[in-house]
Amino acid sequence: MGVGIRVENLNAWYGPTHTLKDVSLHIPANRATALIGPSGCGKSTFVRCLNRMHETNPTARAEGTVMMGDLDIYKDAAPVEIRRRIGMVFQRPNPFPTMSIYDNVASGLKLNGFSKRRVLDEIVERSLKQAALWEEVKDDLKKKSGASLSGGQQQRLCIARALAVDPEVLLMDEPASALDPVSTSKIEDLIFQLKSQYTIVIVTHNMQQAARVAENTGFFLTGKLVEFAPTHKIFTMPSDKRTEDYITGRFG
Amino acid sequence: MSALPKRSPGSERALKLRRSFTNHVVTALSIGSTILVLAPLLLILGYLFYKGASSLNLDFFTKIPAPVGETGGGMANSIVGSAVVLVLASLIGIPVGIGAGVYLSEYGRGQTLGNVIRFTADVLNGVPSIVVGIAAYALVVVKQGHFSALAGGIALSIMMVPTITRTTEEMLATVPLAVREAAYGLGIPKWRTVLSVSLRTASPGIITGCMLAFARVAGETAPLLFTAFGNQFWSWDLRQPIAALPLQIYTYAVSPYDEWHRLAWAGALVLILLIMISVTLVRIFAGRGMLKGGN
């Protein structure tokens, strides 16, 4: 089951650049939450702070409180443990190029030392089915490399790979921006189904996409969270002038 | 784009002709260079076959050198000795080289120690092989009190390390950040990511680097002169002097006997063929089980 995330006064830096300023927000469990905003507004930095990926960059730094349920992820746990519980899907599909489809999906478990064959087989099948990829790849699981799939298939493979470690939260950083419209709509269908079991945070440049998949939407601008509200409210009667300007296409 | 001036049909044709001419010239030049590069290799190989193949027989691969004045004999002990010394050198050089390369690429970026290691590796790469031999002599042979296969292996491993280190570093640098991030995003620890994701992704290039280093030291004579020293008899003891093909070729080539000269040619041919075969085998072996990606 998914779990909610509460963020309080989150600040983040890349070197001297202050990219995230005093962001506070509550991401409800088992819902899809969309984050929109122009390029460089800090929304990607924000999701990368949620699973402590931000700090893999040696110049990066973050301060503030991020609570996942009752767990303070910056105080109570190691980054690797957080990342197992908060999965991530990236902008460009990034399957492990030398691994088979099967090994890609199983990698999160295998490389963390889990090796029970029968259980792995089940998890791989379940994850690929969840990612709506099973039917397309079930005959080539161990024969084909993850990199031999099409872009849209690769992205669903990456989703399956993230699901295989059984996270509670799934972060998606513009998961469809490198994909064609058909693949994009498959990913959106997927998000729709997955949110019954996971808490989903999706960064997107595509406002229709936010409107289609997310219950709540947050609008970021120059490192600040300008507005966070139910999606229909953001798109029909935003309370902030800047939100309105952005969604009506006046800038960004 | 539309600012291109209009040309008359005549000058259009002249332009086409000139472009096609340039194209042909450049193609011819690059083909010519390729031939120039390959020609010495083929000439050497051909000449070795011409001079050496006639002296190859079963005895060459099964017998040890015959005493002076007797005909026949072979280089069996040198072939085995070379193999022993090279396996030893690889066992030391490959792990150390890959380890250092991993440090340079994954942990030592922008750090003083990393820069020092990188610089040292580059300098070591340029050190003449005879100097490496002297170093191994001073460090191992003098301490041990006698020449040994071990000293030869160590000398060759010192020569392998810089090549392997730098190739490993460069190949790891080509692994995209996105691939590493995928691993971090799954909660895979950094050390495991390095071993199972980065190194695995870079492995074809790293294997090539190891093979280059191996092939290079396989033919080295100078570092073995006063380390492995050579041996006219069978020896399996790593603490004792051992025969090696390059040494045996050298000994025979500078001897005054025609018979030995012929054997030296045969030895050179066998050395080159063995290097080619082992490199090919490693490539086939390492390429097996590796899935080819698209894109």
Coordinates of C-alpha atoms in Angstrom, one line a residue:
Chain A
M1 CA 0.0 0.0 0.0
G2 CA 1.1 3.5 -0.6
V3 CA 2.0 5.9 2.1
G4 CA 1.7 9.7 2.3
I5 CA 4.6 12.1 2.3
R6 CA 4.8 15.3 4.3
V7 CA 7.4 17.9 3.4
E8 CA 8.2 20.8 5.6
N9 CA 10.5 23.7 4.8
L10 CA 12.6 21.8 2.2
N11 CA 15.5 23.7 0.8
A12 CA 18.0 22.4 -1.7
W13 CA 21.2 23.6 -3.3
Y14 CA 23.4 22.7 -6.2
G15 CA 26.7 24.2 -5.3
P16 CA 25.9 27.8 -4.5
T17 CA 22.6 27.8 -6.5
H18 CA 19.6 27.7 -4.2
T19 CA 17.2 25.6 -6.3
L20 CA 14.4 24.8 -3.9
K21 CA 13.2 27.4 -1.4
D22 CA 11.1 26.6 1.7
V23 CA 8.8 24.0 0.1
S24 CA 6.1 22.6 2.3
L25 CA 3.5 20.2 1.0
H26 CA 1.5 17.1 1.8
I27 CA 1.3 14.3 -0.7
P28 CA -1.6 12.1 0.1
A29 CA -1.3 8.3 0.0
N30 CA -2.6 6.3 -3.0
R31 CA -3.2 9.3 -5.1
A32 CA -1.3 10.7 -8.1
T33 CA 0.2 14.1 -7.4
A34 CA 1.4 16.1 -10.4
L35 CA 4.1 18.8 -10.3
I36 CA 4.1 21.3 -13.0
G37 CA 6.2 24.4 -13.8
P38 CA 8.6 25.8 -16.3
S39 CA 12.0 24.3 -16.9
G40 CA 14.5 25.0 -14.0
C41 CA 11.7 25.7 -11.5
G42 CA 12.9 23.1 -9.1
K43 CA 10.3 20.4 -9.5
S44 CA 12.8 17.7 -10.6
T45 CA 15.1 18.7 -7.7
F46 CA 12.0 18.4 -5.4
V47 CA 11.3 14.8 -6.4
R48 CA 15.0 13.9 -6.2
C49 CA 15.0 15.2 -2.6
L50 CA 12.1 12.9 -1.7
N51 CA 14.2 9.7 -2.2
R52 CA 17.5 11.3 -1.4
M53 CA 18.8 11.0 -5.0
H54 CA 19.6 14.7 -4.9
E55 CA 22.6 14.0 -2.7
T56 CA 24.2 11.6 -5.2
N57 CA 25.5 14.8 -6.8
P58 CA 28.6 15.7 -4.8
T59 CA 27.9 19.4 -4.9
A60 CA 24.2 19.0 -3.8
R61 CA 22.8 19.7 -0.4
A62 CA 19.3 19.6 1.1
E63 CA 17.8 20.8 4.3
G64 CA 14.3 20.4 5.8
T65 CA 12.0 17.6 6.9
V66 CA 10.6 14.9 4.7
M67 CA 8.3 12.5 6.5
M68 CA 7.2 9.3 4.9
G69 CA 4.4 8.1 7.2
D70 CA 6.2 8.3 10.5
L71 CA 9.7 8.0 9.1
D72 CA 11.9 11.1 8.8
I73 CA 13.8 10.1 5.7
Y74 CA 16.7 12.5 6.4
K75 CA 17.2 11.5 10.0
D76 CA 15.9 7.9 10.6
A77 CA 17.2 6.0 7.6
A78 CA 20.0 5.4 5.2
P79 CA 19.6 6.7 1.6
V80 CA 19.7 3.2 0.1
E81 CA 16.8 2.1 2.3
I82 CA 14.8 5.1 1.4
R83 CA 15.3 4.5 -2.3
R84 CA 14.1 0.9 -1.9
R85 CA 10.9 2.2 -0.4
I86 CA 10.5 5.2 -2.8
G87 CA 11.0 4.0 -6.4
M88 CA 11.9 6.3 -9.2
V89 CA 11.3 6.4 -12.9
F90 CA 13.4 8.8 -14.9
Q91 CA 12.8 11.1 -17.9
R92 CA 14.8 9.0 -20.3
P93 CA 14.3 5.3 -20.2
N94 CA 17.4 3.9 -18.6
P95 CA 17.4 0.1 -18.6
F96 CA 20.7 -1.6 -17.8
P97 CA 22.1 -2.1 -21.3
T98 CA 24.0 -5.4 -20.6
M99 CA 21.1 -7.1 -18.8
S100 CA 18.3 -9.2 -20.2
I101 CA 14.7 -8.0 -19.7
Y102 CA 14.4 -10.5 -16.8
D103 CA 17.6 -9.3 -15.1
N104 CA 16.6 -5.7 -15.5
V105 CA 13.3 -6.3 -13.6
A106 CA 15.0 -8.5 -11.1
S107 CA 18.0 -6.2 -10.6
G108 CA 16.8 -4.3 -7.6
L109 CA 16.3 -7.5 -5.7
K110 CA 19.3 -9.5 -7.1
L111 CA 21.8 -6.7 -6.6
N112 CA 20.5 -6.3 -3.0
G113 CA 21.4 -9.9 -2.4
F114 CA 18.0 -11.6 -3.0
S115 CA 18.4 -14.8 -5.0
K116 CA 15.4 -17.2 -4.5
R117 CA 14.7 -18.3 -8.1
R118 CA 11.1 -19.2 -7.8
V119 CA 10.2 -16.0 -5.9
L120 CA 12.2 -13.9 -8.4
D121 CA 10.3 -15.5 -11.3
E122 CA 7.0 -14.6 -9.7
I123 CA 8.0 -11.1 -9.0
V124 CA 9.3 -10.5 -12.5
E125 CA 6.1 -11.7 -14.0
R126 CA 3.9 -9.7 -11.6
S127 CA 5.9 -6.5 -12.1
L128 CA 5.9 -6.8 -15.9
K129 CA 2.1 -7.4 -15.8
Q130 CA 1.7 -4.4 -13.6
A131 CA 3.7 -2.4 -16.1
A132 CA 1.5 -3.8 -19.0
L133 CA 4.6 -5.2 -20.7
W134 CA 4.3 -8.9 -19.9
E135 CA 2.4 -9.9 -23.1
E136 CA 5.0 -8.1 -25.3
V137 CA 8.1 -9.6 -23.8
K138 CA 7.2 -12.9 -22.1
D139 CA 8.9 -15.0 -24.8
D140 CA 12.2 -13.1 -24.8
L141 CA 12.6 -12.5 -21.1
K142 CA 16.1 -13.9 -20.9
K143 CA 17.0 -13.7 -24.6
K144 CA 16.7 -10.0 -25.2
S145 CA 18.6 -7.1 -23.7
G146 CA 16.5 -4.4 -22.1
A147 CA 18.1 -2.0 -24.5
S148 CA 16.7 -3.8 -27.5
L149 CA 13.1 -2.8 -26.7
S150 CA 11.5 0.3 -28.2
G151 CA 11.6 3.6 -26.2
G152 CA 8.0 3.2 -24.8
Q153 CA 8.7 -0.5 -23.9
Q154 CA 11.9 0.5 -22.2
Q155 CA 10.1 3.0 -20.1
R156 CA 7.5 0.4 -19.0
L157 CA 10.4 -1.9 -18.3
C158 CA 11.9 0.8 -16.0
I159 CA 8.5 1.1 -14.3
A160 CA 8.4 -2.7 -13.8
R161 CA 11.9 -2.6 -12.5
A162 CA 10.9 0.1 -10.0
L163 CA 7.8 -1.9 -9.0
A164 CA 9.7 -5.1 -8.5
V165 CA 11.3 -3.9 -5.2
D166 CA 7.8 -3.3 -3.9
P167 CA 8.1 0.4 -3.1
E168 CA 5.4 2.4 -1.3
V169 CA 5.9 5.5 -3.3
L170 CA 6.7 5.9 -7.0
L171 CA 8.4 9.1 -8.2
M172 CA 8.1 9.8 -11.9
D173 CA 10.3 12.5 -13.4
E174 CA 8.7 13.4 -16.7
P175 CA 8.2 9.7 -17.5
A176 CA 6.6 10.3 -20.9
S177 CA 8.5 13.3 -22.2
A178 CA 10.8 11.3 -24.4
L179 CA 8.0 9.1 -25.8
D180 CA 5.5 9.2 -28.7
P181 CA 1.8 9.8 -28.0
V182 CA 0.8 6.1 -28.1
S183 CA 3.4 5.2 -25.6
T184 CA 2.5 8.2 -23.5
S185 CA -1.1 7.2 -23.3
K186 CA 0.0 3.7 -22.2
I187 CA 2.1 5.2 -19.4
E188 CA -0.8 7.4 -18.3
D189 CA -3.2 4.4 -18.2
L190 CA -0.6 2.7 -16.1
I191 CA -0.4 5.6 -13.6
F192 CA -4.1 5.4 -13.4
Q193 CA -4.1 1.8 -12.4
L194 CA -1.0 1.9 -10.2
K195 CA -2.3 4.7 -7.9
S196 CA -4.6 2.2 -6.1
Q197 CA -1.5 0.5 -4.7
Y198 CA 1.1 3.2 -4.7
T199 CA 1.5 6.8 -3.9
I200 CA 2.5 8.5 -7.2
V201 CA 4.3 11.7 -7.7
I202 CA 4.7 12.7 -11.3
V203 CA 6.7 15.7 -12.7
T204 CA 5.3 16.8 -16.1
H205 CA 5.6 19.5 -18.6
N206 CA 2.4 18.4 -20.1
M207 CA -0.5 20.1 -18.4
Q208 CA -3.2 17.9 -20.0
Q209 CA -1.3 15.0 -18.6
A210 CA -1.4 16.4 -15.1
A211 CA -5.1 17.0 -15.6
R212 CA -5.7 13.5 -16.8
V213 CA -3.9 11.5 -14.2
A214 CA -3.5 13.5 -11.0
E215 CA -5.9 14.3 -8.1
N216 CA -3.6 17.1 -6.9
T217 CA -1.3 19.4 -8.7
G218 CA 1.5 21.6 -7.4
F219 CA 2.8 24.5 -9.4
F220 CA 6.5 25.4 -9.0
L221 CA 8.2 28.6 -10.0
T222 CA 11.8 29.7 -9.5
G223 CA 12.3 27.1 -6.7
K224 CA 9.1 27.9 -4.8
L225 CA 5.9 26.0 -4.6
V226 CA 3.4 28.7 -5.7
E227 CA 0.2 26.7 -5.3
F228 CA -0.9 23.3 -4.4
A229 CA -4.5 22.3 -4.8
P230 CA -6.8 19.7 -6.3
T231 CA -6.1 19.4 -10.0
H232 CA -9.5 20.7 -11.2
K233 CA -9.1 23.7 -9.0
I234 CA -5.6 24.5 -10.3
F235 CA -6.8 24.4 -13.8
T236 CA -10.2 26.1 -13.4
M237 CA -9.8 28.6 -10.7
P238 CA -6.2 29.0 -9.6
S239 CA -5.9 31.3 -6.6
D240 CA -2.5 32.7 -7.6
K241 CA -2.1 35.0 -10.5
R242 CA 1.2 33.3 -11.5
T243 CA -0.4 29.9 -11.7
E244 CA -3.1 31.3 -14.0
D245 CA -0.5 33.0 -16.2
Y246 CA 1.4 29.7 -16.5
I247 CA -1.6 27.4 -17.3
T248 CA -3.0 29.9 -19.8
G249 CA 0.3 29.9 -21.5
R250 CA 1.4 33.4 -20.8
F251 CA 4.9 32.3 -19.9
G252 CA 6.9 29.1 -19.4
Chain B
M1 CA 18.9 28.5 -45.5
S2 CA 17.2 30.3 -48.4
A3 CA 20.0 32.7 -48.6
L4 CA 22.0 30.4 -50.9
P5 CA 22.8 32.2 -54.1
K6 CA 21.3 30.9 -57.3
R7 CA 23.9 29.3 -59.5
S8 CA 23.9 28.8 -63.3
P9 CA 23.5 25.2 -64.5
G10 CA 27.1 25.2 -65.6
S11 CA 28.6 26.2 -62.3
E12 CA 26.2 23.8 -60.6
R13 CA 27.8 20.9 -62.6
A14 CA 31.3 22.1 -61.9
L15 CA 30.5 22.1 -58.2
K16 CA 29.1 18.6 -58.3
L17 CA 32.2 17.4 -60.1
R18 CA 34.5 19.1 -57.6
R19 CA 32.6 17.6 -54.6
S20 CA 32.7 14.1 -56.1
F21 CA 36.4 14.5 -56.9
T22 CA 37.2 15.6 -53.3
N23 CA 35.1 12.7 -52.0
H24 CA 37.1 10.2 -54.0
V25 CA 40.5 11.7 -53.0
V26 CA 39.6 11.5 -49.3
T27 CA 38.3 8.0 -49.6
A28 CA 41.5 6.9 -51.5
L29 CA 43.7 8.6 -48.9
S30 CA 42.0 6.8 -46.0
I31 CA 42.1 3.4 -47.8
G32 CA 45.8 4.1 -48.5
S33 CA 46.5 4.8 -44.8
T34 CA 44.7 1.6 -43.8
I35 CA 46.9 -0.4 -46.2
L36 CA 50.0 1.3 -44.9
V37 CA 49.0 0.4 -41.3
L38 CA 48.2 -3.2 -42.1
A39 CA 51.0 -3.9 -44.5
P40 CA 53.8 -4.2 -41.9
L41 CA 51.7 -6.6 -39.8
L42 CA 50.9 -8.8 -42.8
L43 CA 54.5 -8.7 -44.0
I44 CA 55.8 -9.7 -40.6
L45 CA 53.3 -12.5 -40.3
G46 CA 54.0 -13.7 -43.8
Y47 CA 57.8 -13.6 -43.3
L48 CA 57.5 -15.5 -40.0
F49 CA 55.5 -18.2 -41.8
Y50 CA 58.0 -18.3 -44.6
K51 CA 61.0 -18.6 -42.3
G52 CA 59.5 -20.4 -39.4
A53 CA 56.8 -22.8 -40.6
S54 CA 59.3 -25.3 -42.0
S55 CA 60.9 -25.8 -38.6
L56 CA 57.6 -26.5 -36.9
N57 CA 57.0 -30.1 -36.0
L58 CA 55.7 -32.1 -33.1
D59 CA 59.1 -32.0 -31.5
F60 CA 59.0 -28.3 -31.3
F61 CA 55.9 -28.4 -29.1
T62 CA 56.9 -31.5 -27.0
K63 CA 60.7 -31.4 -26.5
I64 CA 63.0 -29.2 -24.6
P65 CA 66.0 -27.6 -26.3
A66 CA 68.6 -30.0 -27.5
P67 CA 72.2 -29.6 -26.2
V68 CA 74.7 -27.7 -28.4
G69 CA 75.8 -29.9 -31.3
E70 CA 72.8 -32.1 -31.3
T71 CA 70.0 -31.4 -33.8
G72 CA 66.3 -31.4 -33.0
G73 CA 64.8 -30.3 -29.8
G74 CA 61.9 -27.9 -29.2
M75 CA 60.6 -25.1 -27.1
A76 CA 58.0 -26.9 -25.1
N77 CA 59.4 -25.7 -21.8
S78 CA 59.5 -22.1 -23.2
I79 CA 55.9 -22.2 -24.3
V80 CA 54.8 -23.5 -20.9
G81 CA 57.1 -21.1 -19.1
S82 CA 55.7 -18.1 -21.0
A83 CA 52.2 -19.3 -20.2
V84 CA 53.1 -19.6 -16.5
V85 CA 54.7 -16.1 -16.4
L86 CA 51.8 -14.5 -18.3
V87 CA 49.2 -16.1 -16.1
L88 CA 51.0 -14.9 -13.1
A89 CA 51.4 -11.4 -14.6
S90 CA 47.6 -11.3 -15.5
L91 CA 46.6 -12.6 -12.0
I92 CA 48.5 -9.7 -10.4
G93 CA 48.2 -7.0 -13.1
I94 CA 44.5 -7.3 -14.1
P95 CA 42.9 -7.0 -10.7
V96 CA 45.3 -4.2 -9.6
G97 CA 44.8 -2.4 -12.9
I98 CA 41.0 -2.7 -12.9
G99 CA 40.9 -1.8 -9.2
A100 CA 43.0 1.4 -9.7
G101 CA 40.9 2.3 -12.8
V102 CA 37.7 1.9 -10.7
Y103 CA 39.2 4.2 -8.0
L104 CA 40.2 6.8 -10.6
S105 CA 36.8 6.9 -12.2
E106 CA 34.3 6.3 -9.4
Y107 CA 36.0 7.6 -6.2
G108 CA 39.1 9.7 -7.1
R109 CA 37.6 12.3 -9.4
G110 CA 39.0 15.7 -8.7
Q111 CA 40.9 14.4 -5.7
T112 CA 44.6 14.8 -5.2
L113 CA 45.3 11.1 -4.7
G114 CA 43.4 10.4 -7.9
N115 CA 45.4 12.9 -9.9
V116 CA 48.6 11.5 -8.5
I117 CA 47.7 8.0 -9.4
R118 CA 46.6 9.0 -12.9
F119 CA 49.9 10.9 -13.4
T120 CA 51.9 7.9 -12.1
A121 CA 50.1 5.5 -14.4
D122 CA 50.9 7.7 -17.4
V123 CA 54.5 7.9 -16.4
L124 CA 54.8 4.2 -15.8
N125 CA 53.3 3.6 -19.2
G126 CA 56.3 5.4 -20.7
V127 CA 59.0 3.7 -18.6
P128 CA 61.2 1.5 -20.8
S129 CA 60.7 -2.2 -20.2
I130 CA 64.3 -2.8 -19.3
V131 CA 63.9 -0.3 -16.4
V132 CA 60.9 -2.2 -15.2
G133 CA 63.0 -5.4 -15.4
I134 CA 65.7 -3.7 -13.3
A135 CA 63.1 -2.6 -10.7
A136 CA 61.8 -6.1 -10.4
Y137 CA 65.3 -7.4 -10.1
A138 CA 66.0 -5.0 -7.3
L139 CA 62.7 -5.6 -5.5
V140 CA 62.2 -9.4 -5.9
V141 CA 65.3 -11.1 -7.3
V142 CA 67.8 -9.5 -4.9
K143 CA 65.5 -10.1 -1.9
Q144 CA 64.9 -13.7 -2.9
G145 CA 68.5 -14.3 -3.7
H146 CA 67.9 -15.9 -7.2
F147 CA 66.0 -15.5 -10.4
S148 CA 62.4 -16.8 -10.5
A149 CA 59.2 -17.1 -12.5
L150 CA 57.6 -15.0 -9.8
A151 CA 59.9 -12.1 -10.4
G152 CA 59.2 -12.4 -14.2
G153 CA 55.5 -12.4 -13.5
I154 CA 55.8 -9.3 -11.3
A155 CA 57.9 -7.5 -13.8
L156 CA 55.3 -8.1 -16.6
S157 CA 52.4 -7.2 -14.3
I158 CA 54.0 -3.8 -13.6
M159 CA 53.9 -3.2 -17.3
M160 CA 50.3 -4.3 -17.6
V161 CA 48.9 -2.1 -14.8
P162 CA 49.0 1.4 -16.4
T163 CA 47.3 0.3 -19.6
I164 CA 44.6 -1.5 -17.8
T165 CA 44.1 1.3 -15.3
R166 CA 43.7 4.0 -17.9
T167 CA 41.4 1.9 -20.1
T168 CA 39.3 0.9 -17.2
E169 CA 38.9 4.5 -16.1
E170 CA 38.1 5.7 -19.6
M171 CA 35.6 2.9 -20.2
L172 CA 33.8 3.5 -16.9
A173 CA 33.6 7.2 -17.8
T174 CA 31.5 6.2 -20.9
V175 CA 28.9 4.6 -18.7
P176 CA 26.0 7.1 -18.7
L177 CA 25.0 8.8 -15.5
A178 CA 21.5 7.7 -16.2
V179 CA 22.5 4.0 -15.9
R180 CA 24.1 4.6 -12.5
E181 CA 21.1 6.6 -11.3
A182 CA 18.9 3.8 -12.3
A183 CA 20.8 1.6 -9.9
Y184 CA 20.9 4.2 -7.1
G185 CA 17.2 4.7 -7.6
L186 CA 16.6 1.0 -6.8
G187 CA 18.4 1.4 -3.5
I188 CA 21.5 -0.5 -4.7
P189 CA 24.5 0.6 -2.8
K190 CA 27.4 2.3 -4.6
W191 CA 29.9 -0.5 -4.3
R192 CA 27.4 -2.9 -5.8
T193 CA 26.5 -0.4 -8.5
V194 CA 30.2 -0.2 -9.5
L195 CA 30.6 -3.9 -9.6
S196 CA 27.4 -5.1 -11.1
V197 CA 26.3 -2.2 -13.2
S198 CA 29.1 0.2 -14.2
L199 CA 31.9 -2.4 -14.6
R200 CA 29.5 -4.8 -16.4
T201 CA 28.4 -2.1 -18.8
A202 CA 32.0 -1.1 -19.5
S203 CA 33.3 -4.7 -19.6
P204 CA 33.8 -5.1 -23.4
G205 CA 36.1 -2.1 -23.4
I206 CA 37.9 -3.2 -20.3
I207 CA 38.4 -6.7 -21.7
T208 CA 39.9 -5.1 -24.8
G209 CA 42.3 -3.1 -22.6
C210 CA 43.4 -6.2 -20.7
M211 CA 44.0 -8.0 -23.9
L212 CA 46.1 -5.2 -25.3
A213 CA 48.2 -5.2 -22.1
F214 CA 48.5 -8.9 -22.2
A215 CA 49.5 -9.0 -25.9
R216 CA 52.0 -6.3 -25.3
V217 CA 53.8 -8.0 -22.4
A218 CA 53.6 -11.4 -23.9
G219 CA 56.3 -10.5 -26.3
E220 CA 58.5 -8.6 -23.8
T221 CA 62.1 -9.9 -23.5
A222 CA 63.9 -7.1 -21.6
P223 CA 61.9 -7.3 -18.3
L224 CA 62.5 -11.1 -18.2
L225 CA 66.2 -11.0 -18.9
F226 CA 67.2 -10.7 -15.2
T227 CA 63.9 -11.8 -13.6
A228 CA 62.6 -15.0 -15.1
F229 CA 66.1 -15.5 -16.6
G230 CA 65.3 -18.4 -18.8
N231 CA 65.8 -22.1 -18.3
Q232 CA 66.9 -24.9 -20.7
F233 CA 64.9 -27.5 -18.8
W234 CA 61.4 -28.0 -17.4
S235 CA 60.5 -26.1 -14.4
W236 CA 57.3 -25.8 -12.5
D237 CA 58.6 -24.1 -9.5
L238 CA 57.6 -20.4 -9.3
R239 CA 60.6 -19.7 -7.1
Q240 CA 63.0 -21.0 -9.7
P241 CA 64.1 -19.5 -13.1
I242 CA 61.7 -20.4 -15.8
A243 CA 62.0 -20.5 -19.6
A244 CA 60.0 -18.0 -21.7
L245 CA 59.5 -17.8 -25.5
P246 CA 60.9 -14.3 -26.0
L247 CA 64.0 -15.2 -24.0
Q248 CA 64.5 -18.5 -25.9
I249 CA 64.0 -16.7 -29.2
Y250 CA 66.6 -14.1 -28.2
T251 CA 69.1 -16.8 -27.1
Y252 CA 68.7 -18.7 -30.3
A253 CA 68.7 -15.7 -32.6
V254 CA 72.1 -14.4 -31.3
S255 CA 73.7 -17.9 -31.4
P256 CA 76.0 -18.8 -34.3
Y257 CA 74.1 -22.0 -35.3
D258 CA 71.8 -22.1 -38.4
E259 CA 69.7 -24.8 -36.8
W260 CA 69.1 -22.5 -33.8
H261 CA 68.3 -19.5 -36.1
R262 CA 65.6 -21.6 -37.7
L263 CA 64.2 -22.5 -34.3
A264 CA 64.2 -18.9 -33.3
W265 CA 62.0 -18.1 -36.4
A266 CA 59.7 -20.9 -35.5
G267 CA 59.6 -19.6 -31.9
A268 CA 58.7 -16.1 -33.1
L269 CA 55.9 -17.5 -35.3
V270 CA 54.5 -19.6 -32.4
L271 CA 54.7 -16.6 -30.1
I272 CA 52.6 -14.4 -32.4
L273 CA 50.1 -17.2 -33.1
L274 CA 49.7 -18.0 -29.4
I275 CA 49.1 -14.3 -28.6
M276 CA 46.5 -14.1 -31.5
I277 CA 44.8 -17.3 -30.4
S278 CA 44.6 -16.4 -26.7
V279 CA 43.2 -12.9 -27.5
T280 CA 40.7 -14.4 -29.9
L281 CA 39.6 -17.0 -27.3
V282 CA 39.1 -14.4 -24.6
R283 CA 37.0 -12.3 -27.0
I284 CA 34.8 -15.3 -27.9
F285 CA 34.6 -16.4 -24.3
A286 CA 33.9 -12.9 -22.9
G287 CA 31.4 -12.1 -25.7
R288 CA 29.4 -15.2 -24.9
G289 CA 26.4 -14.7 -22.6
M290 CA 26.6 -11.0 -23.2
L291 CA 23.3 -9.7 -24.7
K292 CA 23.6 -7.3 -27.6
G293 CA 21.6 -4.2 -27.1
G294 CA 19.8 -2.3 -29.8
N295 CA 19.9 1.5 -30.3

